[in-house]
PDB file of C-alpha atoms in Angstrom:
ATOM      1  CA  UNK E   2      -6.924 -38.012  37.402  1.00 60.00           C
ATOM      2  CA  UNK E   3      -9.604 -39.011  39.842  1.00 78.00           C
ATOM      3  CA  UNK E   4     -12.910 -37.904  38.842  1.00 92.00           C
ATOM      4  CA  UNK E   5     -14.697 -35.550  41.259  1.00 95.00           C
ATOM      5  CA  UNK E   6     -18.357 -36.252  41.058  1.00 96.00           C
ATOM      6  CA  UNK E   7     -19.612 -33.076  43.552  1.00 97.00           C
ATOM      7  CA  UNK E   8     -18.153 -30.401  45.257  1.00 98.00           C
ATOM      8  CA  UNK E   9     -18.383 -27.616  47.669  1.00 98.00           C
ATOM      9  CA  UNK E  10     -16.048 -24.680  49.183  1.00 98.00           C
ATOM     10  CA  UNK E  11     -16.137 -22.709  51.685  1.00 98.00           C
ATOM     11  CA  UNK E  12     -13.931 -19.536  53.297  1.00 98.00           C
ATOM     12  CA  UNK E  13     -14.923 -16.807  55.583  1.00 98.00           C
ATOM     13  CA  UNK E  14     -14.722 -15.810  59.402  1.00 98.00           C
ATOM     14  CA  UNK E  15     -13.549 -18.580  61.536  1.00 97.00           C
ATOM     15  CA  UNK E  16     -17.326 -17.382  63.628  1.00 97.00           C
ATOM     16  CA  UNK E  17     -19.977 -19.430  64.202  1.00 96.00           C
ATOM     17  CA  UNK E  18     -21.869 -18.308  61.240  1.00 96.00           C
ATOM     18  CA  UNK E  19     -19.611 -19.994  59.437  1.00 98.00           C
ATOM     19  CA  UNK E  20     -20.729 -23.579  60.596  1.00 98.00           C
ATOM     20  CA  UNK E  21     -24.263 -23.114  60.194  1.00 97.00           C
ATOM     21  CA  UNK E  22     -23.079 -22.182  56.437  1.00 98.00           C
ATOM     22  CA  UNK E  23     -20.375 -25.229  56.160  1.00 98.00           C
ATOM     23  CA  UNK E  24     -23.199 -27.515  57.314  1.00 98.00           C
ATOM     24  CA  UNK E  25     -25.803 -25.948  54.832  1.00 98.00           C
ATOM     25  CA  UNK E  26     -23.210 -26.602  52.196  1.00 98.00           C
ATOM     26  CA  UNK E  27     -22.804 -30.291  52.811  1.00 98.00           C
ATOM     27  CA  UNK E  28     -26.732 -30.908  52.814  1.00 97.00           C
ATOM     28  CA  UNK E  29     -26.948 -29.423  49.627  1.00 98.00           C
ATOM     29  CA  UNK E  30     -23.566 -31.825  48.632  1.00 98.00           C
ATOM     30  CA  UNK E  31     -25.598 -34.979  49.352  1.00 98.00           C
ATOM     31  CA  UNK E  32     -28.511 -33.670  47.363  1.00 98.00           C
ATOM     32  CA  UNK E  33     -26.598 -33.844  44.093  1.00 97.00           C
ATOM     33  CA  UNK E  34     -25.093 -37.381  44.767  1.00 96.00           C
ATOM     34  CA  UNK E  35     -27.854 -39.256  46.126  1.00 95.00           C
ATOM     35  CA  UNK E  36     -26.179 -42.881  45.711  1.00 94.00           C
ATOM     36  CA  UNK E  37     -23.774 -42.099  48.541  1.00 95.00           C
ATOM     37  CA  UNK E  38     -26.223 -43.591  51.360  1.00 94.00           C
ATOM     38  CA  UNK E  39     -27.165 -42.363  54.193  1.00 94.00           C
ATOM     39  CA  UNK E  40     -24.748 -43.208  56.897  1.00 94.00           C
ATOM     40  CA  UNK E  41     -21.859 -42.303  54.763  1.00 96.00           C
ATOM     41  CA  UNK E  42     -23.369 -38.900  54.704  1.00 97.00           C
ATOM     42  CA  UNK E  43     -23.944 -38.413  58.140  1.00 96.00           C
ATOM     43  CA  UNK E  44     -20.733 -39.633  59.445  1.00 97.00           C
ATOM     44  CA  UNK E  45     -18.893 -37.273  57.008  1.00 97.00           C
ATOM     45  CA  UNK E  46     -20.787 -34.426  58.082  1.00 98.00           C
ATOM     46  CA  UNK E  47     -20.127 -34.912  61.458  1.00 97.00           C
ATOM     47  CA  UNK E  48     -16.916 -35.505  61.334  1.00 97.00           C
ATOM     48  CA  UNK E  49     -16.415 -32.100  58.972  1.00 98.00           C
ATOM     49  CA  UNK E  50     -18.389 -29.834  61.437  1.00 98.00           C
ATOM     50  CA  UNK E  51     -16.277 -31.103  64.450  1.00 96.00           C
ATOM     51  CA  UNK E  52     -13.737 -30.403  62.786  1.00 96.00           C
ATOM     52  CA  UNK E  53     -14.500 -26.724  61.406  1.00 97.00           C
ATOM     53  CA  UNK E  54     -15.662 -26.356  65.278  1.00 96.00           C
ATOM     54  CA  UNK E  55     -12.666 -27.274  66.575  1.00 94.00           C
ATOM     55  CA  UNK E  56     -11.029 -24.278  64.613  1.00 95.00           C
ATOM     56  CA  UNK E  57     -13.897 -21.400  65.284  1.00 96.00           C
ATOM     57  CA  UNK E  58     -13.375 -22.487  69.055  1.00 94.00           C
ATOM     58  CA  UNK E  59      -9.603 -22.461  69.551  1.00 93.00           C
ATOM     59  CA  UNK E  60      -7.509 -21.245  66.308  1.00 94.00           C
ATOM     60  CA  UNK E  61      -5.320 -18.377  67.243  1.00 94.00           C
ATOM     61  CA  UNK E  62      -4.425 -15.699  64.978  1.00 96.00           C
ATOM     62  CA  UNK E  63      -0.599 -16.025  63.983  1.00 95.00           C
ATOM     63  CA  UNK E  64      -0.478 -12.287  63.124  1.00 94.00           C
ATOM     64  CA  UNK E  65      -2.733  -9.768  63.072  1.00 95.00           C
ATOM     65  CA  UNK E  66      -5.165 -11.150  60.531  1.00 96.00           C
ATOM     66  CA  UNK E  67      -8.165 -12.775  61.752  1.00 97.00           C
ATOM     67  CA  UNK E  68      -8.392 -16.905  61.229  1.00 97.00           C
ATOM     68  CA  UNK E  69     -10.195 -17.492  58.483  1.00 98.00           C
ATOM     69  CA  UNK E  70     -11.821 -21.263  57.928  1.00 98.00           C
ATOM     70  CA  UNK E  71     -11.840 -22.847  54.858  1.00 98.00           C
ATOM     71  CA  UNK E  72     -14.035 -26.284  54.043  1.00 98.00           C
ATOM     72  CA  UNK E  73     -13.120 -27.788  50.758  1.00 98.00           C
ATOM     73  CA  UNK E  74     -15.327 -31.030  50.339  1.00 98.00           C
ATOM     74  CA  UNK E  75     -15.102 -33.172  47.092  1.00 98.00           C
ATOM     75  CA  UNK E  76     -16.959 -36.580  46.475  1.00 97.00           C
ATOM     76  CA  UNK E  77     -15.309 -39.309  44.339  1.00 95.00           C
ATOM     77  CA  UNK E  78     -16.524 -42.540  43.047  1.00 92.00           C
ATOM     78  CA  UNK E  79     -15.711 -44.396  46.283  1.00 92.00           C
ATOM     79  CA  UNK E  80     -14.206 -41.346  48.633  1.00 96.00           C
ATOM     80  CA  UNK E  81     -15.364 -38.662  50.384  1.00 97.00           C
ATOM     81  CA  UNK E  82     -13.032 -36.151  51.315  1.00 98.00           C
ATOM     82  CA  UNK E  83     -12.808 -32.728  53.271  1.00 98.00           C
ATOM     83  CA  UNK E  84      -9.241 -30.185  53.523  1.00 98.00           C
ATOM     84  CA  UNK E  85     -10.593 -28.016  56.654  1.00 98.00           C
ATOM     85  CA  UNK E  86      -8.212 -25.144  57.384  1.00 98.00           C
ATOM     86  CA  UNK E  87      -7.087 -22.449  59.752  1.00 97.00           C
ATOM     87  CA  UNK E  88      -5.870 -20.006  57.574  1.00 98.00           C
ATOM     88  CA  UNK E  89      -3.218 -17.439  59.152  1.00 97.00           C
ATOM     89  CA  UNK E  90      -3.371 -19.490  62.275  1.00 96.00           C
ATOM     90  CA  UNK E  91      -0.608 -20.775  64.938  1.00 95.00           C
ATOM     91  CA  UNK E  92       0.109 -24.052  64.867  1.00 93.00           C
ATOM     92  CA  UNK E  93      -2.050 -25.944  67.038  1.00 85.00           C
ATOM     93  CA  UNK E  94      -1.376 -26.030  70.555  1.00 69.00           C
ATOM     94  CA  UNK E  95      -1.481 -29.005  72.557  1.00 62.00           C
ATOM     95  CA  UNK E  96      -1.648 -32.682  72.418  1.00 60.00           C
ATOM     96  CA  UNK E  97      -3.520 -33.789  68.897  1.00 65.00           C
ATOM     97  CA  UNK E  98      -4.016 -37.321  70.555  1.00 70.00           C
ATOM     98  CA  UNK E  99      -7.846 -38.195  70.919  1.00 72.00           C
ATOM     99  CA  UNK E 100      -8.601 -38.379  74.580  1.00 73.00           C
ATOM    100  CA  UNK E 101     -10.832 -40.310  76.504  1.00 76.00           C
ATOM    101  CA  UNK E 102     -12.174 -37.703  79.209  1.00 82.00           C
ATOM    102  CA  UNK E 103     -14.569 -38.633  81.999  1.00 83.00           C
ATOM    103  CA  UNK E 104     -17.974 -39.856  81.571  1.00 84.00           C
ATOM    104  CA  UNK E 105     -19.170 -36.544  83.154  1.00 85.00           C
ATOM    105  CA  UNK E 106     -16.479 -33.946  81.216  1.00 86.00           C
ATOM    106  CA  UNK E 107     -18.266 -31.566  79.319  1.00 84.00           C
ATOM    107  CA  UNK E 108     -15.598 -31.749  76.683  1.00 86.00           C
ATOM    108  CA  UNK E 109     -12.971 -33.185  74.727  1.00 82.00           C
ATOM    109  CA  UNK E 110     -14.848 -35.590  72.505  1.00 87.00           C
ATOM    110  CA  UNK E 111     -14.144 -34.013  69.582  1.00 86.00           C
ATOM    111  CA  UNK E 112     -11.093 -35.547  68.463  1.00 86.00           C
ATOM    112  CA  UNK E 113     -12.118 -39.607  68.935  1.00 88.00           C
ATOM    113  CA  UNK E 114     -15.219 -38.545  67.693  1.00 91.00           C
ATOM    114  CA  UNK E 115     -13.602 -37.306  64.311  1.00 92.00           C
ATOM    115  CA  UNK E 116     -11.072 -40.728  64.496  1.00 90.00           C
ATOM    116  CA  UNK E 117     -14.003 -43.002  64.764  1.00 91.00           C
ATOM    117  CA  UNK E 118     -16.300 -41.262  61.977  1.00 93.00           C
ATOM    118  CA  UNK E 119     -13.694 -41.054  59.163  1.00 93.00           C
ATOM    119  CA  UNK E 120     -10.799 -43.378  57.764  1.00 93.00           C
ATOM    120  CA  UNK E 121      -7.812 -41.691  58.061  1.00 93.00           C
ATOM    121  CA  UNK E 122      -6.892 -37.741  59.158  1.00 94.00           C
ATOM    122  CA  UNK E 123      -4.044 -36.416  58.583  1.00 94.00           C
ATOM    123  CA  UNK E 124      -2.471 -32.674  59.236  1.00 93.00           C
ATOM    124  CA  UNK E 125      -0.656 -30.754  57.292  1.00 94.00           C
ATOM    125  CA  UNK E 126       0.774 -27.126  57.886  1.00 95.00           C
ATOM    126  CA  UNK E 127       2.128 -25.066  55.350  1.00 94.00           C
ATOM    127  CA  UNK E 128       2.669 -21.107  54.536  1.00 92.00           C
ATOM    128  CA  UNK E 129       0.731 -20.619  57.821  1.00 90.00           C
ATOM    129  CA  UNK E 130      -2.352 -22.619  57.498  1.00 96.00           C
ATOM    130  CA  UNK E 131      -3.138 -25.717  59.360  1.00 96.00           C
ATOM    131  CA  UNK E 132      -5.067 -28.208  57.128  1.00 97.00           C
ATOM    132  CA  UNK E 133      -6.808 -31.328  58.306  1.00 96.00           C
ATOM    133  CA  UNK E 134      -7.292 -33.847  56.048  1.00 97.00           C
ATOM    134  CA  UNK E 135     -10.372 -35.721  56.466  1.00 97.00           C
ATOM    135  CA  UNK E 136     -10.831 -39.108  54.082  1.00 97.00           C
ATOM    136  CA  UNK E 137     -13.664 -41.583  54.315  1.00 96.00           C
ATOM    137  CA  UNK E 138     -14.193 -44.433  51.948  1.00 94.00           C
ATOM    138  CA  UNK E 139     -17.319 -44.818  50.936  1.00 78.00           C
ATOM    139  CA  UNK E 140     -19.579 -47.870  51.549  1.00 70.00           C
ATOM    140  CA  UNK E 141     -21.185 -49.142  48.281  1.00 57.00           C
ATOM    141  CA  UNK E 142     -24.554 -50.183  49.059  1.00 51.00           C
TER     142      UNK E 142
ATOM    143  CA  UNK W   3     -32.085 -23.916  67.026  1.00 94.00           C
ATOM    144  CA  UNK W   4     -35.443 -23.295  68.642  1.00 95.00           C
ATOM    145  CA  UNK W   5     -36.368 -24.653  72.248  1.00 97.00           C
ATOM    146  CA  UNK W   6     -39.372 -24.519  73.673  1.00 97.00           C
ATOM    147  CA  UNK W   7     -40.711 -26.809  77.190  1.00 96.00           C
ATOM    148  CA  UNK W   8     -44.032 -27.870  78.742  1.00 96.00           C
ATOM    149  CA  UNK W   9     -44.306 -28.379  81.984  1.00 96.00           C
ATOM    150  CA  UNK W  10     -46.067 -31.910  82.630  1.00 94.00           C
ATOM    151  CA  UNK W  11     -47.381 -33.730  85.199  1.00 90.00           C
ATOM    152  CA  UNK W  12     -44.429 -35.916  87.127  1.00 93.00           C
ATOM    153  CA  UNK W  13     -41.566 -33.456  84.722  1.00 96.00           C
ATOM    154  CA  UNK W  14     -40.771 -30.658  82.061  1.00 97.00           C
ATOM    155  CA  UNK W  15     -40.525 -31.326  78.596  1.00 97.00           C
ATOM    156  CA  UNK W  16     -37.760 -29.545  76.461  1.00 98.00           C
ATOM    157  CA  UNK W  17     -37.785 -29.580  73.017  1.00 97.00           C
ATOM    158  CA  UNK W  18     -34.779 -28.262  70.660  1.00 97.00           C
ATOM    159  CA  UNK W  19     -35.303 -28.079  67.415  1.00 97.00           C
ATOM    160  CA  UNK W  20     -32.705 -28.259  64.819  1.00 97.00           C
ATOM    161  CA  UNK W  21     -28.967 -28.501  65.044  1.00 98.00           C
ATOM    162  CA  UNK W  22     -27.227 -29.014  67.769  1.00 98.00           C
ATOM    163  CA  UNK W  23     -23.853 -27.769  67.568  1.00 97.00           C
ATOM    164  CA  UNK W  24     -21.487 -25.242  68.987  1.00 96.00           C
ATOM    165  CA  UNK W  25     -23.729 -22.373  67.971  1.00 96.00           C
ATOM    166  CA  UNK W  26     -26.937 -23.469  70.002  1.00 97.00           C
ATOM    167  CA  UNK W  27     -25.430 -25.730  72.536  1.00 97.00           C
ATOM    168  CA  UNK W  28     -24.640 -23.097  75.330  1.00 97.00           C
ATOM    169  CA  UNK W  29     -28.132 -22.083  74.329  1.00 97.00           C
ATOM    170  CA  UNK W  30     -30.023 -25.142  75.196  1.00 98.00           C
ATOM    171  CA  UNK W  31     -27.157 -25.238  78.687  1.00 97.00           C
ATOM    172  CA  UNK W  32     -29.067 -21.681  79.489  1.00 97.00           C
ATOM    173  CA  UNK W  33     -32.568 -22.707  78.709  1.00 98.00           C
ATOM    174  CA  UNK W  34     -32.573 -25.955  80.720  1.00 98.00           C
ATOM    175  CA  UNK W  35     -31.086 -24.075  83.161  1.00 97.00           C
ATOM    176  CA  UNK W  36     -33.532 -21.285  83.527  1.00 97.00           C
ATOM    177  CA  UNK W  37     -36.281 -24.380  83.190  1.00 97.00           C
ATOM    178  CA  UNK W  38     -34.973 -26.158  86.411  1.00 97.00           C
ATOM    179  CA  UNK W  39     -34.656 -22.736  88.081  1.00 96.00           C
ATOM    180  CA  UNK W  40     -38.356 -22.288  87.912  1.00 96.00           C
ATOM    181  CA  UNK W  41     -38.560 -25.357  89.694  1.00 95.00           C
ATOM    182  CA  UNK W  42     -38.815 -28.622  87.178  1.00 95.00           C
ATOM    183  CA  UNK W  43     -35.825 -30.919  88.518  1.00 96.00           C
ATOM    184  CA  UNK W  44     -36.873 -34.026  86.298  1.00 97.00           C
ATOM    185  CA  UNK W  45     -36.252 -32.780  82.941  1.00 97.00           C
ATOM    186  CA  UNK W  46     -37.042 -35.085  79.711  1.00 98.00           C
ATOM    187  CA  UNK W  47     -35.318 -33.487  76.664  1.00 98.00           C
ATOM    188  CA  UNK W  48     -37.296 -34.191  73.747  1.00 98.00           C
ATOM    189  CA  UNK W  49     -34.509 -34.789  70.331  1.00 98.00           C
ATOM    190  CA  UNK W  50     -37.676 -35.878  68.572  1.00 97.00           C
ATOM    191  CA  UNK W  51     -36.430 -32.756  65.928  1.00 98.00           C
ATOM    192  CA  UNK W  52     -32.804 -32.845  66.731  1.00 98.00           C
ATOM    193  CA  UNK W  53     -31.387 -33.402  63.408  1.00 96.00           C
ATOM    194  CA  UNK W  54     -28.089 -33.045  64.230  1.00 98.00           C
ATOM    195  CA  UNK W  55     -25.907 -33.142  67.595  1.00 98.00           C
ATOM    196  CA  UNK W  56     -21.845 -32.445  67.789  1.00 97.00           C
ATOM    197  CA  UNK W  57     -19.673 -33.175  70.668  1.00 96.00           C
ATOM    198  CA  UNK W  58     -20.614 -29.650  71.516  1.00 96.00           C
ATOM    199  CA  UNK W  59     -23.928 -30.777  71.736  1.00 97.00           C
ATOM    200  CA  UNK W  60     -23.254 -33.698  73.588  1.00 97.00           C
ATOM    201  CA  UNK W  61     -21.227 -31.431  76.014  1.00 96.00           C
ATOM    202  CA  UNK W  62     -24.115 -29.364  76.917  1.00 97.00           C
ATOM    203  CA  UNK W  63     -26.792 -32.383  77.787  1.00 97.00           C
ATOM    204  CA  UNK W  64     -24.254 -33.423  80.141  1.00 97.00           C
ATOM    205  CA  UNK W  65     -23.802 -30.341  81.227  1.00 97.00           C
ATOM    206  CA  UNK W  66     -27.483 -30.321  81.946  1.00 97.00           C
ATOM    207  CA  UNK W  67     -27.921 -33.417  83.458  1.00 97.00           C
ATOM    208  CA  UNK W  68     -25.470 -32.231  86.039  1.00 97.00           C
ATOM    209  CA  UNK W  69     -27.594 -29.477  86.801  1.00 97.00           C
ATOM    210  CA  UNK W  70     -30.825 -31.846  87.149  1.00 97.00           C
ATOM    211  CA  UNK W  71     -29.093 -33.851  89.847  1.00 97.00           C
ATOM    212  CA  UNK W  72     -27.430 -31.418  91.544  1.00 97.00           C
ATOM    213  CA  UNK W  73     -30.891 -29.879  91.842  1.00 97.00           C
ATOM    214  CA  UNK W  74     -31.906 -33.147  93.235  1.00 97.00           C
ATOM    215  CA  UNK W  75     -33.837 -34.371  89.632  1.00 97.00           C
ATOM    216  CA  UNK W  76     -32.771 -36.082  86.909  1.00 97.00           C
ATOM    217  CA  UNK W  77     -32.443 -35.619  82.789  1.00 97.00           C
ATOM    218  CA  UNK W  78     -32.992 -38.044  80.398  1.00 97.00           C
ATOM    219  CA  UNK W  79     -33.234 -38.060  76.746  1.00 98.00           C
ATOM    220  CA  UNK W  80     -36.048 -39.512  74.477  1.00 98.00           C
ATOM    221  CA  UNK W  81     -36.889 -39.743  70.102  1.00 98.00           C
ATOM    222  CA  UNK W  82     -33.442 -39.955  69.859  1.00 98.00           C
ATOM    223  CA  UNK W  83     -32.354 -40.007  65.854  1.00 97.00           C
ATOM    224  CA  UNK W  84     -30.242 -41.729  63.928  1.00 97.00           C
ATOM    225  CA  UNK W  85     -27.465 -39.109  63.273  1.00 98.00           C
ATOM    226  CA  UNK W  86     -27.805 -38.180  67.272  1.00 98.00           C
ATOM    227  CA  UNK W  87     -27.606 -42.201  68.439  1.00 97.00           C
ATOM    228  CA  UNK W  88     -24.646 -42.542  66.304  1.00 97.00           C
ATOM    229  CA  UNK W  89     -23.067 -39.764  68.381  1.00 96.00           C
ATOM    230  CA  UNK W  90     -24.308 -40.868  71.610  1.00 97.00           C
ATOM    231  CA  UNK W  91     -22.659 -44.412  70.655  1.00 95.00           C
ATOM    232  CA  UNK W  92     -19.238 -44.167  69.547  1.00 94.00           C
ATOM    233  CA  UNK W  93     -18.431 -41.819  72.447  1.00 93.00           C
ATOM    234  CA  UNK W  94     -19.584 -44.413  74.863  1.00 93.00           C
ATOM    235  CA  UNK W  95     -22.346 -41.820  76.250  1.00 94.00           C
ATOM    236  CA  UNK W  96     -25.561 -43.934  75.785  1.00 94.00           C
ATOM    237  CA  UNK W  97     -24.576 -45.891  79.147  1.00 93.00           C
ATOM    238  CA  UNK W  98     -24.902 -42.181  81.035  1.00 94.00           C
ATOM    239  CA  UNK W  99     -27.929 -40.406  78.949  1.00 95.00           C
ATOM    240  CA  UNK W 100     -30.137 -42.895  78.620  1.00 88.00           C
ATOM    241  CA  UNK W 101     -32.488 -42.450  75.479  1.00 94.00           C
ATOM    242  CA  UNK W 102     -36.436 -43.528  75.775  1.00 97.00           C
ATOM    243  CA  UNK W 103     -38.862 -43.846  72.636  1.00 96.00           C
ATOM    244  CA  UNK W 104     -41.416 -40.977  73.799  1.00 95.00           C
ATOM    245  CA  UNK W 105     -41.052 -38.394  76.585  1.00 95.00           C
ATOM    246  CA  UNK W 106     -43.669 -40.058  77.945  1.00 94.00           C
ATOM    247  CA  UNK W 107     -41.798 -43.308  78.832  1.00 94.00           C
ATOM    248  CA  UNK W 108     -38.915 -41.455  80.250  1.00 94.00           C
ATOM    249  CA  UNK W 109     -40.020 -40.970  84.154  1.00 93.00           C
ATOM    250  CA  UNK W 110     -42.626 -43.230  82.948  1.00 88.00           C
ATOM    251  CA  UNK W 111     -41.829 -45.666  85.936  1.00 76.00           C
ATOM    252  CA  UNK W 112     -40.688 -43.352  88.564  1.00 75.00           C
TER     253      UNK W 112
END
């Protein structure tokens, strides 16, 4: 069993209130593991509110239930890892290719911006949810 | 978020304080907006206190610079941090929002 060192959840509204609250979770996750430096820290976080974006902005209800967003981060020895979900969702629609849009677009970063700030990401859906996976190994110092 | 701006000599200064993400990016679209519709074209927004910027983020200071030119001015960036840099770096956008130490410097030689 891999130990988890810190932790943090998160499930409500897929709304906008709920970033503000995903991202006030992670600050207080770095402040009980200090040794994870700085840049590790920052790219995770970026990479986990771009992604919890990504589903308050265009996650559509599958039924009649509302999308609900769940953040599950966990910190391991040498791993940082986030499960963000669209609970009760549709699958996602469109291409899930990162896309290089024009130097004046005023979108569509979001994905190559997750690619280049994490190791791997991988998707899973099951029973309804969509679940990225978000992993990035941690630099020792 | 908080913005606030200062209209200076040769431009206007726009400051936005906090995080800039999804919530507060069509914000700081509006406010720079409303700043160049009062008649500053040659914006310099300030990211001395921008802890934090998103692709949403990024999104709306292009957005913004759009609206400088179009209005015949320009936008540029300046105290850019490290978390915002990082941003502005892997997505290739330093090259088109240029980033200045001070907001001083940035029309400095215009």
């Amino acid at each position: 069993m891999t130990e988890v060192l810190a932790s943090r959840s998160f499930r409500g509204a897929a709304a906008e209130d709920a970033i503000e609250a995903v991202h006030n979770d992670l600050d207080s996750l770095w402040l009980d593991v200090p040794f994870v430096n700085d840049m590790d820290q920052m790219t995770f976080t970026t990479a986990v509110i771009e992604s919890a974006s990504n589903i308050v902005q265009h996650a559509q209800p599958a039924g009649e239930r509302d999308v609900e967003l769940g953040v599950e981060t966990t910190v391991q020895p040498a791993l940082l890892q986030a499960r963000v979900s669209a609970y009760y969702a549709k699958p996602p629609f469109g291409p899930m290719e990162a896309s290089t849009p024009d130097e004046d677009a005023e979108s569509g970063r979001g994905l190559a911006l997750i690619e280049a700030l994490v190791t791997t990401v991988t998707f899973e859906r099951q029973d309804g949810t969509n679940t990225w996976v978000l992993s990035r190994t941690s630099s020792q110092d | 978020m908080e913005f606030s701006y200062e209209v200076k000599d040769s431009y206007a200064e726009v400051k936005a304080d906090g995080r800039l993400n999804m919530v507060s990016a069509p914000k700081l679209r509006e406010f720079v907006t409303d700043v160049i519709a009062g008649g500053s074209n040659r914006i310099v927004v300030n990211l001395e206190n921008t802890a934090f910027m998103d692709s949403s983020g990024l999104g709306a200071l292009i957005g913004c610079l759009k609206a400088a030119r179009q209005a015949g001015g320009d936008l540029r960036i300046a105290a850019v941090q490290p978390q915002v840099n990082m941003v502005l770096k892997l997505t290739s956008m330093d090259k088109v929002l240029t980033a200045y130490t001070t907001a001083e410097e940035a029309f400095g030689n215009d």
